[in-house]
Amino acid sequence: MPKKALVTGLASFWGAKAAQHLVDSGEFDVIVGVDTRAPHEPIDGVDFIVSDQSYSSLARLVKKSGVDTIIHSFLVLSTASTPSRSLHEINVIGTMNLLAAAGQSASKVTKIVVKSSSLIYGSNFRDPAFFTETTARSSKPKTEVESSLIEAESYIQEFAEDNPYVDLCVLRFPNVLGPTIESDLSQALIKGVAPVVIGFDPLLQFVHEDEVLRVIDFVMSDSISGVFNVAAEDRIPWSRVYAKAKATPLLIPPFFTTQATAFYRALGVAKVPSELVDLLTYGRGIDGQKLRELGYKHLYTTEEAVDKFAEYASSLKSRAVPRQTVSIANP
Amino acid sequence: MRPALAEVESLQTTQANITKLTSLIASSTDTTVDQWGRSEEFREVVRKLFDPIYRYWFRVEWDGLENIPMEGPALLVSNHSGALPPDALSIMHGIETELNRPVYGLADNLFKTIPGLSIAWARAGGVSANPDNAYRLLKDEGQLVLSFPEGIRGPLKTFDERYSLRRFGRGGFVETAMKSGAPIVPIAVIGAEESMPVIAKIPIPKNPLGMPYLPITYNHLAMGPIFGSFVWFPTKIRIRVLKPVYLKAKPSGSRYPRSQIMEESTKIEAMIRSAISEMLRNRRNVILG
């Protein structure tokens, strides 16, 4: 039977990556990508369809095209880049409409993979060192991105209960590092800046961007369903991460953080949304045991992921230095 | 001349150790920090700094140290006292130097909110007193975990209430031990109470540190507001380790009967209480022990 896939957020980083990956795998006859705007460059073998932010037209699309697999990669994970109104539209209403489309009677969908985030656990001083998939948050969500993820995942939970024949995988990732990913933390480190909350050195987990598609691949291959944390066992202090990446600490006072981050943002130094401030204060750990028990082998540990990223970040720096000397020599 | 020279030398090493400590807090690049934030290197420096206090100031004496298992998990449960409680430091120090086993100290998660201290505390082996953390440390890692079920109510009791144990929480420590299958090792400490006795507690409004009271201690009266806040009286600290208690419960259960939890909790509380009163009866005076 021919396989048909739908990828959300085609113009976004992960959407494009996931669609390209499906094309390369050669397992799908039809790959449809939806987004509000066209991707920067068209991807061969992917049909692009324009949609509004909240995917209200998706019901017809799913019915007409007969897709059986959906990769929902389009969840916005930062309040810095998206205004809170559209964040709600994309994360909550978008997910709701997508699932409504996938759950209608004419739908042929049998597999849904959602790329979610460990932001759903929040970050608070009351937290346990490690969250399992079932550990409850220890604090109320503080930012729109966290509450929208909670709402989106609650729709997903309901959908899974109502449609037991659909394999639904929710993947919760910690911060992703890599040369191309558009995340606040990754981009700051590439610029050589590391936001540091004075007096705190949290323990963090990182996943390399290469790992993300590998995990999506892993859960696609079998009839795997459920919620999974994706993280290697180790956590490392933030100070070690930015030392490895040779980034300069950008000091954020532990009090009046919002004012300080707004100031840095206005200067264009770094975007540090409040969910990231919390993370850089208290850290977070997620327990990836459940996924490992299914046989998943991590590509990198947190330490290795950081090393790999640091290698890239410092190679950028060594390239940047000669360019400067040239410009000084020939003004 | 000799002793003076030695004193200068030890003062210099102390200074060097403090410098090392601050540099370790500032950057953890060279240290191996485990997944709880503990650094053996940092712990080593803390031990070096605390050793003279442990040996010559408090003259800590142990009894029944052999009751602490040389391997495998155990939940150490102790009474908690003194405005700035020296019991946690002393127990951790003693076990780590004598048995060469790391001890993870469970403490109120307020520590995590104080800039600077949040790092130092974690590097020195402090872990948030969260049942999940204790379970993980005992079950998955087979470590020694030190817990004070009285919580902050222990150190905050005033001097006239000394050695009267506060409620042992809701028996959460028993539940954690049952779940993980680890034995509970009760520990009784005397002398810590008088090292920094609380005269009065001044309620303070909402503050960034989240402290409910500002304790006024006899140390404040004797040494003034600054030194009185962190210099202990040289009391003799005696620590008695009691026989391990193996709980009759199947590990990894999702829930245990409340009655059984409370029964075990009261039993352990009583063990510690009777050990304390016996130790107090045998004590000649507070300073000499």
Coordinates of C-alpha atoms in Angstrom, one line a residue, chain A residues 124-130 132 135 198-201 203 233-235 237 239-240 242-243 254-255 281-282 287, chain B residues 27-29 31-37 109-110 112-119 123 128 130 132-133 136 208:
Chain A
N124 CA 11.4 25.5 39.3
F125 CA 13.3 25.1 42.6
R126 CA 10.8 22.5 43.8
D127 CA 11.5 20.2 40.8
P128 CA 12.9 16.7 41.2
A129 CA 16.3 16.2 39.6
F130 CA 14.7 14.1 36.9
T132 CA 9.7 10.9 34.1
T135 CA 5.9 13.3 36.9
I198 CA 24.5 35.3 38.5
G199 CA 24.9 32.9 41.3
F200 CA 23.4 29.9 39.5
D201 CA 25.0 27.0 37.6
L203 CA 22.5 21.2 35.4
E233 CA 21.4 9.9 31.1
D234 CA 24.0 12.6 31.9
R235 CA 23.4 16.3 32.9
P237 CA 26.6 22.2 34.4
S239 CA 29.3 26.7 33.0
R240 CA 31.0 23.7 31.4
Y242 CA 29.7 27.7 27.6
A243 CA 33.4 27.1 28.6
P254 CA 19.1 37.1 39.8
F255 CA 16.7 39.9 40.6
T281 CA 18.5 29.3 37.1
Y282 CA 17.2 25.9 38.2
D287 CA 14.5 10.7 32.4
Chain B
S27 CA 33.8 27.8 37.2
S28 CA 33.2 24.1 37.1
T29 CA 35.3 23.4 34.1
T31 CA 35.7 19.5 38.1
T32 CA 33.7 16.3 37.6
V33 CA 30.2 17.2 38.6
D34 CA 27.8 14.3 38.8
Q35 CA 24.2 14.4 37.8
W36 CA 23.2 15.7 41.2
G37 CA 25.6 18.7 40.9
N109 CA 14.9 23.3 48.3
L110 CA 15.0 26.9 49.4
K112 CA 18.3 26.3 45.3
T113 CA 16.9 29.8 45.2
I114 CA 19.8 31.6 46.9
P115 CA 22.4 32.9 44.4
G116 CA 25.8 31.5 45.0
L117 CA 24.7 29.3 47.8
S118 CA 22.7 27.3 45.2
I119 CA 25.9 26.3 43.5
R123 CA 28.6 20.9 44.7
S128 CA 16.6 18.9 47.2
N130 CA 12.2 15.6 47.0
D132 CA 11.8 11.3 43.7
N133 CA 15.4 12.4 44.3
R136 CA 16.5 7.6 42.7
P208 CA 13.6 36.5 48.4

